[in-house]
XYZ file of C-alpha atoms in Angstrom:
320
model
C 114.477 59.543 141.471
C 110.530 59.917 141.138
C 109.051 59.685 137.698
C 108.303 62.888 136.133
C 104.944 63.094 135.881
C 103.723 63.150 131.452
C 102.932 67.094 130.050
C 101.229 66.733 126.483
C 102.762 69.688 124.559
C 100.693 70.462 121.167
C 102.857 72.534 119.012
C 101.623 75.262 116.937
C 102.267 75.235 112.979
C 102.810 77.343 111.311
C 105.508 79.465 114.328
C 108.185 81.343 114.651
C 109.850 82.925 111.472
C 108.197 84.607 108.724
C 109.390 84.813 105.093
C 109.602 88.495 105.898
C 111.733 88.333 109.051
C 113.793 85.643 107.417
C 114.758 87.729 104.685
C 115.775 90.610 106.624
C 117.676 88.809 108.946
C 119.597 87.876 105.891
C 119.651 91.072 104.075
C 121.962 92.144 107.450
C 123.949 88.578 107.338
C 124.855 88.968 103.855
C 125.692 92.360 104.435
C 128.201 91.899 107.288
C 129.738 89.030 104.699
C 130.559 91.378 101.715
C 131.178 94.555 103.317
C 132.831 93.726 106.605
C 131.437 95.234 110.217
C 129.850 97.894 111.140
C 127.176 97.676 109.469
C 124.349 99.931 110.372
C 120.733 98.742 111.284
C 118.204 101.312 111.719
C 115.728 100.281 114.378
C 115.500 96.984 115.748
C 115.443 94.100 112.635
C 112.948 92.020 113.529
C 111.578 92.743 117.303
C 112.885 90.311 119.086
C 116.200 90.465 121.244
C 117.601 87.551 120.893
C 118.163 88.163 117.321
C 119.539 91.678 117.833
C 122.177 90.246 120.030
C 123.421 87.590 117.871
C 123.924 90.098 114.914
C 125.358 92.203 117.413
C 128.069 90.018 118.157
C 128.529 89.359 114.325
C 129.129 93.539 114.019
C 126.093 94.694 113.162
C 125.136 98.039 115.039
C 121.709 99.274 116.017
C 121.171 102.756 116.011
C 117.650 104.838 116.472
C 118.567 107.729 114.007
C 120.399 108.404 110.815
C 122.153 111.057 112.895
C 123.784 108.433 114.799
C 125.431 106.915 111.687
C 129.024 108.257 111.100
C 129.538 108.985 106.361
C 131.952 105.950 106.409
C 130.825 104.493 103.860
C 129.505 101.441 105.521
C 126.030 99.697 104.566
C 123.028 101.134 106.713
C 119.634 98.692 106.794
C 116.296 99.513 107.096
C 113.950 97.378 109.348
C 111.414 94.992 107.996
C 108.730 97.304 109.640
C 109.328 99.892 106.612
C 110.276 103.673 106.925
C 108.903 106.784 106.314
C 110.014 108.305 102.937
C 111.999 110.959 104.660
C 114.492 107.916 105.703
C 116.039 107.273 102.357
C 115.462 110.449 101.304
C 117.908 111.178 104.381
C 119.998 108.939 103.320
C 119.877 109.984 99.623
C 121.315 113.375 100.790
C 124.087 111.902 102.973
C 125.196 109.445 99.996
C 124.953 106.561 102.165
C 124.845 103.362 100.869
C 121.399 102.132 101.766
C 119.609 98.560 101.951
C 115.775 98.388 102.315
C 115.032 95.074 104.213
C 110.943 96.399 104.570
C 109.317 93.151 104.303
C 107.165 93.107 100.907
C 103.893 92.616 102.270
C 104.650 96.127 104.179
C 105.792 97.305 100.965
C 102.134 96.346 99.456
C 100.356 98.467 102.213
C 102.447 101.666 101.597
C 102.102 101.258 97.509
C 98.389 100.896 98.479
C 98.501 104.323 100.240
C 100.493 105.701 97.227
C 97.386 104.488 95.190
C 94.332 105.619 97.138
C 95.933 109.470 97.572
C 96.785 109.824 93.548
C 92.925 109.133 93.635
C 92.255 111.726 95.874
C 91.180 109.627 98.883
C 91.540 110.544 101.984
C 93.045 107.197 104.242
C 91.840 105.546 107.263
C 94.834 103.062 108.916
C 93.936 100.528 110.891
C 96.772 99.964 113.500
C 98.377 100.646 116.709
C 100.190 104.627 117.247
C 103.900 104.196 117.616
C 104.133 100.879 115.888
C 107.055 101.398 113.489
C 105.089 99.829 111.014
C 102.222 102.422 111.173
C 104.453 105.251 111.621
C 106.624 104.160 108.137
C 103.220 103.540 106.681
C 101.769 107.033 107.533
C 104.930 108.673 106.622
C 104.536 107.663 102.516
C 101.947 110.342 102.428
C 102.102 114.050 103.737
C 100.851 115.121 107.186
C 96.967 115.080 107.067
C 96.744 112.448 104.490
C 95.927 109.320 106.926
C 93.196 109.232 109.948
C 94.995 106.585 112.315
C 92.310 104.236 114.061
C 93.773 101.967 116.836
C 90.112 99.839 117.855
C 86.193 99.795 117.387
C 85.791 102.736 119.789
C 87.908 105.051 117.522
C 86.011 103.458 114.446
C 82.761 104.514 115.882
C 83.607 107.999 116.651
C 86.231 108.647 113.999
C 85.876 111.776 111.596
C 87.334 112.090 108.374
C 87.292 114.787 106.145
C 83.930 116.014 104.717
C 83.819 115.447 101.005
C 86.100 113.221 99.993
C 86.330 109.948 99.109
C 87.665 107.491 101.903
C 89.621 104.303 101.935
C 91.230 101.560 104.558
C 94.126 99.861 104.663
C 95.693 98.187 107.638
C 99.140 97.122 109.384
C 99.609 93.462 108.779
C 100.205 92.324 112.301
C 96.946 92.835 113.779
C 93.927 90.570 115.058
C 92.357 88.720 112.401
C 88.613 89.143 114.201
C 89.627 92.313 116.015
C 90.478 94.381 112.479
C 87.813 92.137 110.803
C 85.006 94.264 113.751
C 86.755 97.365 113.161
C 86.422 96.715 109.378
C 82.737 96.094 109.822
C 82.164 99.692 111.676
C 83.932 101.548 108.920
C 81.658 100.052 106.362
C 78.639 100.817 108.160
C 79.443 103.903 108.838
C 80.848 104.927 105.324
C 79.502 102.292 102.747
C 81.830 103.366 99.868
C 84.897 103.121 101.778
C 87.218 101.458 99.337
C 88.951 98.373 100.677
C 92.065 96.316 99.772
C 92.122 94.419 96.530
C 93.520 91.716 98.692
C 94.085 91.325 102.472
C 96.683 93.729 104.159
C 96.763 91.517 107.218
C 99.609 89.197 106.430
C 99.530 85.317 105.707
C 102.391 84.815 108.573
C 100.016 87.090 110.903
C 96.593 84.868 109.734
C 98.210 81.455 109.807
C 99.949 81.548 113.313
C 96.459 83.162 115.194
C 94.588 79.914 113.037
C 97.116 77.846 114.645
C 97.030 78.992 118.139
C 92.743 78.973 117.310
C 92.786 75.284 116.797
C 95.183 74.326 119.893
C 93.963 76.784 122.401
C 90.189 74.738 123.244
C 92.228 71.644 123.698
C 94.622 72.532 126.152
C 95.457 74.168 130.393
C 97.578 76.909 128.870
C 99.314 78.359 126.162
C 102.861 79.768 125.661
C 103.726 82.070 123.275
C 107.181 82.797 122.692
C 107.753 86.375 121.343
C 108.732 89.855 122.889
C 106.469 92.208 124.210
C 107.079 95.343 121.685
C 106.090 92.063 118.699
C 102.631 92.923 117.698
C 102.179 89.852 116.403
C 103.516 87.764 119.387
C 101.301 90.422 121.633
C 97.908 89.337 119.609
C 98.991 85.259 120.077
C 98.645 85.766 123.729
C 95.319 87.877 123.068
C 93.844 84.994 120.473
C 94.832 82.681 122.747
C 92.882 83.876 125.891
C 89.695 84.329 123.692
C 90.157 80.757 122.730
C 89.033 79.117 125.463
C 92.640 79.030 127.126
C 92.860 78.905 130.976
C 95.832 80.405 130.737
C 97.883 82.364 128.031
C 101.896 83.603 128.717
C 104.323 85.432 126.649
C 107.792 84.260 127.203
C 110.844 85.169 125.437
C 113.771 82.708 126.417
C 113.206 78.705 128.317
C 114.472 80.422 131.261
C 111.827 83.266 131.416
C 109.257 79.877 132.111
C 108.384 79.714 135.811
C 107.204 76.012 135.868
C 105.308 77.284 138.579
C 102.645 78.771 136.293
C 102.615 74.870 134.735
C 102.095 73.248 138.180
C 98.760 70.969 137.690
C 98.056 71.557 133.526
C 98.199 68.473 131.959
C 98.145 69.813 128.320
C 99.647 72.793 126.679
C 100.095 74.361 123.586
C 103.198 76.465 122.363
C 103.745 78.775 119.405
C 105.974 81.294 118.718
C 105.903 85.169 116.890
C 107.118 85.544 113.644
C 110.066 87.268 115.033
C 111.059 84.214 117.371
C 113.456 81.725 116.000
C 112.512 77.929 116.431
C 115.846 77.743 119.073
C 113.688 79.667 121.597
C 110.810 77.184 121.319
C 113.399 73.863 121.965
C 114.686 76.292 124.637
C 110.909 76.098 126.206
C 110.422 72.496 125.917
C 113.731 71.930 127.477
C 113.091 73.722 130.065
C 109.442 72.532 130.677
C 111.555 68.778 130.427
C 113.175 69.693 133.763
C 109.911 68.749 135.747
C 108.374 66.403 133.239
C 107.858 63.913 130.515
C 106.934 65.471 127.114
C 104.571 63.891 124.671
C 104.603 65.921 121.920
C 101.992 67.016 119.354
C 102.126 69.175 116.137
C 99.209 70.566 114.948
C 99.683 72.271 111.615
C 96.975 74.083 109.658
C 98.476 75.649 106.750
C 102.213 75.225 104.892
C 103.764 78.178 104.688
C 106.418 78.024 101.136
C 106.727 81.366 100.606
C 110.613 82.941 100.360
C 111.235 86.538 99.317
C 114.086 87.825 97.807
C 116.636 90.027 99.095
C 117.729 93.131 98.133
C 119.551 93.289 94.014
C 122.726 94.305 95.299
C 122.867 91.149 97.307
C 121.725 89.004 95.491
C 124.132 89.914 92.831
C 127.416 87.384 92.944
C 129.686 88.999 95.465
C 132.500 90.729 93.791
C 135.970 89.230 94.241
C-alpha cells in the first residue's frame, strides 16, 4: 500500500461548544430525566442538527409554535437564542410549565434594551433580520422601539427618530471587525449614541474568530465545522477568508468533506461553531485520515472556564 502522503492539521482553540449551548443542551437533558418524554423544545436548541437529532431520539420534540404544543402538562424549552416576551407570556396564559434555556449573555442584551427604553432611548440593533436572536431581542420592547441595522450600508443611511436620544446594542454572534466598522459609522454619525457598558458580542463569539485569526495566515485552507443557519459558524468561514486563507469550507459532518477540495494543501486549520460538538471535529480528522497522515497542531489563544447555571427548578435535587 503507498504511504499516505503527511497533512499538518492546526486545530483551533478555543471550538466547538459554548458555555451557553452547553447549558441548554442540558437544561433539555435534565428535563427529559425528571419529567419523562415529550418534552417540548421551541425552535431549534442550539443550531446545529446533529444535536437536534440526538435529543430527538432521547424524546425531546421540536416544534415552531406554542400552538403546536398539546396542555399536557409536559415541560416546554425555550432556545438559547431567547424569545420575544409574548412567548412566556403565551405560555403564562396556557399554564404551561415553562423552562427558559436563553443563554445569559442573550439575556444581558435584552435587559440592556429594557434599560435604554425606561430612559427614553430610542434603539439601534446591530444584527442580521430573521436571526432568532434579533427577533427575541426586538420583541422585549414594543413595535417601533428598535431600528434593526444588518451592515455599514444600512449604518450610513439609517434614520432614527428625530429628537430622541439613541443607543446600540448588538446580537452576540456577529463579526468582531465587521460590528466593530458598523460601530464606528454610528458614532460618527450620532456622537452621543450610548454604547454597552461592556461588550454585547460574546466571549465564545470573540475567542473562536481570534482563533481561526491566528491559524488562518499559516495554512492552504480552513474547515469550519458548523451549520449554515449558525451565525457564528457562518462568520468563521467569513474571518477565515479575510485571513489570508486560500480556501475556507463549512462542513457539518466528516462525511460532508470531499477530500477533493484537500487535494495538494499541505497545511490546514480546523475549528468548529459554538453549536458543533467536538465528535464532529474527530469525525473530520478521521475522515481527512482516509487519504493521509495527520500531524497535528493545537493552537489555543484564550481558556475558556466559564459554566452557567441552569434553570432553579433543575438545579433543585430531583424529587423522589
Amino acid at each position: 500500500m503507498a504511504e499516505k502522503p503527511p497533512l499538518h492539521v492546526f486545530l483551533a482553540g478555543p471550538r466547538g461548544f459554548c458555555a451557553g449551548v452547553d447549558r441548554a443542551i442540558k437544561i433539555v437533558e435534565e428535563a427529559l430525566k425528571r419529567y419523562g418524554a415529550p418534552v417540548y423544545v421551541r425552535h431549534e436548541i442550539v443550531h446545529n442538527r446533529f444535536v437536534v437529532e440526538a435529543l430527538e431520539r432521547q424524546g425531546a420534540v421540536f416544534v415552531e409554535e406554542l400552538t403546536e404544543i398539546p396542555n399536557d402538562g409536559q415541560p416546554v424549552v425555550f432556545s438559547a437564542h431567547g424569545v420575544p416576551k409574548s412567548i412566556p407570556a403565551e405560555a403564562e396564559r396556557r399554564e404551561m410549565f415553562f423552562l427558559d434555556a436563553t443563554c445569559p449573555l442573550v439575556s444581558k442584551v435584552h435587559r440592556e434594551a429594557e434599560h435604554h427604553f425606561s430612559r427614553e432611548r430610542h434603539l439601534i440593533l446591530i444584527g442580521h433580520a430573521r436571526h432568532p436572536e434579533v427577533i427575541g431581542t426586538m420583541g422585549q420592547l414594543p413595535p417601533g422601539a428598535v431600528t434593526l441595522v444588518e451592515d455599514e450600508e444600512q449604518a450610513r443611511t439609517v434614520e432614527p427618530p428625530a429628537g430622541r436620544p439613541l443607543a446600540f446594542i448588538t446580537q452576540t454572534t456577529l463579526s468582531v471587525d465587521d460590528t466593530a466598522e458598523i460601530v464606528n459609522i454610528l458614532q460618527s454619525r450620532f456622537p452621543h449614541i450610548a454604547a454597552p457598558a461592556k461588550e454585547d458580542i460574546c466571549y465564545a463569539t470573540t475567542n473562536r474568530q481570534a482563533a481561526v485569526k491566528e491559524i488562518a495566515p499559516k495554512v492552504d485552507m480552513m474547515i469550519v465545522v458548523g451549520a449554515p443557519n449558525s451565525s457564528n459558524s457562518v462568520r468563521l468561514v467569513e474571518v477565515a477568508g479575510r485571513a489570508s486563507t486560500a480556501k475556507a469550507v463549512m462542513v457539518q459532518r466528516g462525511r460532508d468533506l470531499d477530500l477533493a477540495t484537500v487535494e495538494g494543501v499541505r497545511r490546514i486549520g480546523i475549528t468548529a461553531g459554538a453549536s458543533a460538538p467536538e465528535v464532529l471535529v474527530e469525525e473530520v480528522l478521521t475522515r481527512l485520515r482516509e487519504r493521509y497522515t495527520l500531524e497535528i497542531e493545537e493552537i489555543v489563544v484564550a481558556e475558556e472556564k466559564i459554566i452557567f447555571k441552569l434553570p432553579a427548578a433543575l438545579a433543585a435535587p430531583a424529587p423522589a
